[in-house]
PDB file of C-alpha atoms in Angstrom:
ATOM      1  CA  UNK A   1     -30.037  31.576   7.945  1.00 34.00           C
ATOM      2  CA  UNK A   2     -26.949  31.356   6.905  1.00 38.00           C
ATOM      3  CA  UNK A   3     -23.651  28.799   7.471  1.00 42.00           C
ATOM      4  CA  UNK A   4     -21.009  31.298   9.194  1.00 38.00           C
ATOM      5  CA  UNK A   5     -19.296  28.455   9.072  1.00 40.00           C
ATOM      6  CA  UNK A   6     -19.449  29.263   5.186  1.00 39.00           C
ATOM      7  CA  UNK A   7     -16.568  31.823   4.531  1.00 34.00           C
ATOM      8  CA  UNK A   8     -13.125  31.239   5.149  1.00 34.00           C
ATOM      9  CA  UNK A   9     -11.021  33.083   7.258  1.00 32.00           C
ATOM     10  CA  UNK A  10      -6.710  33.486   5.626  1.00 31.00           C
ATOM     11  CA  UNK A  11      -5.135  31.120   4.983  1.00 30.00           C
ATOM     12  CA  UNK A  12      -7.818  28.402   5.807  1.00 30.00           C
ATOM     13  CA  UNK A  13     -10.019  26.301   2.694  1.00 31.00           C
ATOM     14  CA  UNK A  14     -13.186  27.480   1.254  1.00 33.00           C
ATOM     15  CA  UNK A  15     -16.113  26.525   2.694  1.00 40.00           C
ATOM     16  CA  UNK A  16     -19.457  25.012   1.517  1.00 39.00           C
ATOM     17  CA  UNK A  17     -21.701  27.514   0.052  1.00 41.00           C
ATOM     18  CA  UNK A  18     -25.285  28.356   0.151  1.00 46.00           C
ATOM     19  CA  UNK A  19     -27.866  25.864   0.003  1.00 55.00           C
ATOM     20  CA  UNK A  20     -25.544  23.496  -1.403  1.00 79.00           C
ATOM     21  CA  UNK A  21     -26.343  19.564  -1.479  1.00 87.00           C
ATOM     22  CA  UNK A  22     -23.379  18.636   0.679  1.00 88.00           C
ATOM     23  CA  UNK A  23     -24.200  15.226   1.373  1.00 86.00           C
ATOM     24  CA  UNK A  24     -20.421  14.833  -0.698  1.00 86.00           C
ATOM     25  CA  UNK A  25     -18.057  16.511   1.718  1.00 84.00           C
ATOM     26  CA  UNK A  26     -19.921  14.592   4.741  1.00 85.00           C
ATOM     27  CA  UNK A  27     -19.518  11.141   3.063  1.00 82.00           C
ATOM     28  CA  UNK A  28     -15.933  11.548   2.560  1.00 86.00           C
ATOM     29  CA  UNK A  29     -15.830  12.767   6.146  1.00 78.00           C
ATOM     30  CA  UNK A  30     -17.524   9.786   8.034  1.00 80.00           C
ATOM     31  CA  UNK A  31     -16.103   8.321   5.443  1.00 76.00           C
ATOM     32  CA  UNK A  32     -12.494   8.493   7.127  1.00 78.00           C
ATOM     33  CA  UNK A  33     -14.178   7.583  10.671  1.00 75.00           C
ATOM     34  CA  UNK A  34     -13.270   3.368  11.652  1.00 73.00           C
ATOM     35  CA  UNK A  35     -16.678   3.509  14.064  1.00 75.00           C
ATOM     36  CA  UNK A  36     -19.090   4.304  10.318  1.00 71.00           C
ATOM     37  CA  UNK A  37     -16.491   2.318   7.965  1.00 73.00           C
ATOM     38  CA  UNK A  38     -17.616  -0.463  10.168  1.00 78.00           C
ATOM     39  CA  UNK A  39     -20.959  -0.181  10.783  1.00 77.00           C
ATOM     40  CA  UNK A  40     -21.967   0.263   6.822  1.00 81.00           C
ATOM     41  CA  UNK A  41     -23.145   3.985   7.882  1.00 87.00           C
ATOM     42  CA  UNK A  42     -24.713   6.079   4.820  1.00 87.00           C
ATOM     43  CA  UNK A  43     -25.318   8.992   4.445  1.00 90.00           C
ATOM     44  CA  UNK A  44     -28.078   9.597   2.457  1.00 93.00           C
ATOM     45  CA  UNK A  45     -28.699  13.337   2.075  1.00 94.00           C
ATOM     46  CA  UNK A  46     -26.776  16.428   3.782  1.00 93.00           C
ATOM     47  CA  UNK A  47     -27.882  19.966   3.369  1.00 93.00           C
ATOM     48  CA  UNK A  48     -27.547  22.862   5.660  1.00 91.00           C
ATOM     49  CA  UNK A  49     -30.168  22.924   7.520  1.00 93.00           C
ATOM     50  CA  UNK A  50     -30.656  19.158   7.354  1.00 96.00           C
ATOM     51  CA  UNK A  51     -28.561  15.518   7.196  1.00 95.00           C
ATOM     52  CA  UNK A  52     -30.821  12.324   6.768  1.00 96.00           C
ATOM     53  CA  UNK A  53     -28.600   8.402   7.413  1.00 94.00           C
ATOM     54  CA  UNK A  54     -28.857   5.110   7.165  1.00 94.00           C
ATOM     55  CA  UNK A  55     -27.023   2.412  10.548  1.00 92.00           C
ATOM     56  CA  UNK A  56     -28.616  -0.812   8.647  1.00 91.00           C
ATOM     57  CA  UNK A  57     -29.029  -3.184  11.295  1.00 87.00           C
ATOM     58  CA  UNK A  58     -26.117  -5.578  12.250  1.00 85.00           C
ATOM     59  CA  UNK A  59     -26.736  -8.644  14.838  1.00 83.00           C
ATOM     60  CA  UNK A  60     -23.478  -7.549  17.120  1.00 87.00           C
ATOM     61  CA  UNK A  61     -25.136  -4.579  17.501  1.00 86.00           C
ATOM     62  CA  UNK A  62     -28.226  -5.905  19.870  1.00 90.00           C
ATOM     63  CA  UNK A  63     -28.667  -5.219  23.604  1.00 89.00           C
ATOM     64  CA  UNK A  64     -30.966  -7.441  24.685  1.00 86.00           C
ATOM     65  CA  UNK A  65     -29.962 -11.050  23.208  1.00 86.00           C
ATOM     66  CA  UNK A  66     -33.988 -12.124  24.415  1.00 87.00           C
ATOM     67  CA  UNK A  67     -35.895  -9.181  23.007  1.00 85.00           C
ATOM     68  CA  UNK A  68     -32.974  -8.950  19.731  1.00 82.00           C
ATOM     69  CA  UNK A  69     -33.495  -5.531  19.465  1.00 86.00           C
ATOM     70  CA  UNK A  70     -30.423  -3.289  19.140  1.00 85.00           C
ATOM     71  CA  UNK A  71     -28.675  -1.327  22.296  1.00 89.00           C
ATOM     72  CA  UNK A  72     -29.353   2.088  23.332  1.00 87.00           C
ATOM     73  CA  UNK A  73     -26.197   2.889  22.556  1.00 88.00           C
ATOM     74  CA  UNK A  74     -25.946   3.028  19.629  1.00 90.00           C
ATOM     75  CA  UNK A  75     -29.158   4.662  19.413  1.00 93.00           C
ATOM     76  CA  UNK A  76     -27.631   7.757  20.398  1.00 93.00           C
ATOM     77  CA  UNK A  77     -24.455   7.295  18.307  1.00 92.00           C
ATOM     78  CA  UNK A  78     -26.923   7.353  15.894  1.00 94.00           C
ATOM     79  CA  UNK A  79     -28.416  10.548  17.082  1.00 96.00           C
ATOM     80  CA  UNK A  80     -25.327  12.365  17.364  1.00 93.00           C
ATOM     81  CA  UNK A  81     -23.416  12.032  14.136  1.00 93.00           C
ATOM     82  CA  UNK A  82     -26.946  12.602  12.640  1.00 95.00           C
ATOM     83  CA  UNK A  83     -27.321  16.210  14.329  1.00 96.00           C
ATOM     84  CA  UNK A  84     -23.512  16.677  13.094  1.00 93.00           C
ATOM     85  CA  UNK A  85     -23.754  15.932   9.928  1.00 93.00           C
ATOM     86  CA  UNK A  86     -25.368  19.529   9.287  1.00 92.00           C
ATOM     87  CA  UNK A  87     -23.091  21.081  10.405  1.00 93.00           C
ATOM     88  CA  UNK A  88     -19.802  19.403   9.646  1.00 89.00           C
ATOM     89  CA  UNK A  89     -21.227  19.820   6.200  1.00 84.00           C
ATOM     90  CA  UNK A  90     -21.140  23.317   5.633  1.00 83.00           C
ATOM     91  CA  UNK A  91     -17.862  23.268   7.867  1.00 82.00           C
ATOM     92  CA  UNK A  92     -15.851  20.821   5.576  1.00 84.00           C
ATOM     93  CA  UNK A  93     -14.704  19.972   9.747  1.00 83.00           C
ATOM     94  CA  UNK A  94     -15.515  18.057  12.404  1.00 87.00           C
ATOM     95  CA  UNK A  95     -17.649  19.259  15.082  1.00 91.00           C
ATOM     96  CA  UNK A  96     -16.918  18.256  18.822  1.00 93.00           C
ATOM     97  CA  UNK A  97     -20.323  17.882  20.475  1.00 96.00           C
ATOM     98  CA  UNK A  98     -20.410  19.829  23.423  1.00 97.00           C
ATOM     99  CA  UNK A  99     -24.179  18.393  25.055  1.00 97.00           C
ATOM    100  CA  UNK A 100     -26.688  15.284  23.734  1.00 98.00           C
ATOM    101  CA  UNK A 101     -29.946  14.014  25.138  1.00 98.00           C
ATOM    102  CA  UNK A 102     -31.617  11.343  23.928  1.00 98.00           C
ATOM    103  CA  UNK A 103     -35.456   9.880  24.323  1.00 97.00           C
ATOM    104  CA  UNK A 104     -36.292   6.451  23.580  1.00 96.00           C
ATOM    105  CA  UNK A 105     -39.406   5.733  22.690  1.00 95.00           C
ATOM    106  CA  UNK A 106     -39.711   2.149  21.727  1.00 94.00           C
ATOM    107  CA  UNK A 107     -36.688  -0.468  20.731  1.00 90.00           C
ATOM    108  CA  UNK A 108     -35.171  -0.262  17.961  1.00 91.00           C
ATOM    109  CA  UNK A 109     -35.724  -3.452  15.884  1.00 84.00           C
ATOM    110  CA  UNK A 110     -34.232  -5.429  13.328  1.00 87.00           C
ATOM    111  CA  UNK A 111     -35.281  -2.636  11.030  1.00 90.00           C
ATOM    112  CA  UNK A 112     -32.148   0.187   9.271  1.00 94.00           C
ATOM    113  CA  UNK A 113     -32.052   2.788  11.531  1.00 94.00           C
ATOM    114  CA  UNK A 114     -33.073   6.531   9.863  1.00 97.00           C
ATOM    115  CA  UNK A 115     -32.378   9.174  11.371  1.00 97.00           C
ATOM    116  CA  UNK A 116     -32.865  12.603  10.458  1.00 97.00           C
ATOM    117  CA  UNK A 117     -31.439  15.494  11.970  1.00 97.00           C
ATOM    118  CA  UNK A 118     -32.851  19.949  11.320  1.00 97.00           C
ATOM    119  CA  UNK A 119     -31.399  22.465  12.618  1.00 96.00           C
ATOM    120  CA  UNK A 120     -32.684  24.489  15.429  1.00 97.00           C
ATOM    121  CA  UNK A 121     -30.575  26.942  15.677  1.00 96.00           C
ATOM    122  CA  UNK A 122     -27.414  27.691  14.019  1.00 94.00           C
ATOM    123  CA  UNK A 123     -24.356  30.480  15.682  1.00 93.00           C
ATOM    124  CA  UNK A 124     -21.585  32.146  15.219  1.00 90.00           C
ATOM    125  CA  UNK A 125     -19.278  29.247  18.029  1.00 94.00           C
ATOM    126  CA  UNK A 126     -23.022  26.935  18.551  1.00 96.00           C
ATOM    127  CA  UNK A 127     -25.515  25.069  16.286  1.00 96.00           C
ATOM    128  CA  UNK A 128     -28.300  22.786  18.588  1.00 98.00           C
ATOM    129  CA  UNK A 129     -30.153  20.326  15.743  1.00 98.00           C
ATOM    130  CA  UNK A 130     -32.369  18.147  16.993  1.00 98.00           C
ATOM    131  CA  UNK A 131     -32.863  14.123  15.808  1.00 98.00           C
ATOM    132  CA  UNK A 132     -35.543  12.023  15.231  1.00 98.00           C
ATOM    133  CA  UNK A 133     -34.634   8.313  15.013  1.00 97.00           C
ATOM    134  CA  UNK A 134     -36.933   5.620  12.804  1.00 96.00           C
ATOM    135  CA  UNK A 135     -36.824   2.065  13.484  1.00 92.00           C
ATOM    136  CA  UNK A 136     -39.038   0.608  10.875  1.00 89.00           C
ATOM    137  CA  UNK A 137     -42.410   2.246  10.743  1.00 90.00           C
ATOM    138  CA  UNK A 138     -41.781   3.465  14.489  1.00 93.00           C
ATOM    139  CA  UNK A 139     -39.475   6.399  15.388  1.00 97.00           C
ATOM    140  CA  UNK A 140     -38.106   4.437  18.227  1.00 95.00           C
ATOM    141  CA  UNK A 141     -35.428   7.866  19.834  1.00 97.00           C
ATOM    142  CA  UNK A 142     -35.807  11.621  19.578  1.00 98.00           C
ATOM    143  CA  UNK A 143     -33.016  13.671  20.355  1.00 98.00           C
ATOM    144  CA  UNK A 144     -31.010  17.201  20.307  1.00 98.00           C
ATOM    145  CA  UNK A 145     -27.590  17.681  19.181  1.00 98.00           C
ATOM    146  CA  UNK A 146     -25.237  20.892  20.352  1.00 98.00           C
ATOM    147  CA  UNK A 147     -21.936  21.493  18.667  1.00 96.00           C
ATOM    148  CA  UNK A 148     -18.773  23.768  19.022  1.00 96.00           C
ATOM    149  CA  UNK A 149     -19.167  25.213  15.187  1.00 93.00           C
ATOM    150  CA  UNK A 150     -15.510  27.286  15.521  1.00 80.00           C
ATOM    151  CA  UNK A 151     -12.162  25.932  15.548  1.00 75.00           C
ATOM    152  CA  UNK A 152     -10.806  27.871  18.960  1.00 63.00           C
TER     153      UNK A 152
END
């Protein structure tokens, strides 16, 4: 499905087009976010249909010191930013989150987290992405993000 945010309007700058690799666009935008810089978030790949990001393990993100596992809020944030990335790349602008659902399947351990988002639906105003988060060899969480795609 074509990305409706790919076409410029009026005085707006032109957006990315077609099936282009959008990794550089998302790296640039996400690089401006202090949370992403502080935690060494790495944008691995972004296309119009899929995004993949990596969050290295950091002991400062542990939510249960007895088990040494990451805080659920960190996992939730990763679901959100991976889900938004597929839309951010096409818009070349941030996308506000409308709704975020996260299913915690098991604890995220001391491995880097990898989140992969795929587009479920892209409308004129709303985009929906499904996200899977891996910790080591296991899927530790899944989620769905809903994002606003217009500037209105």
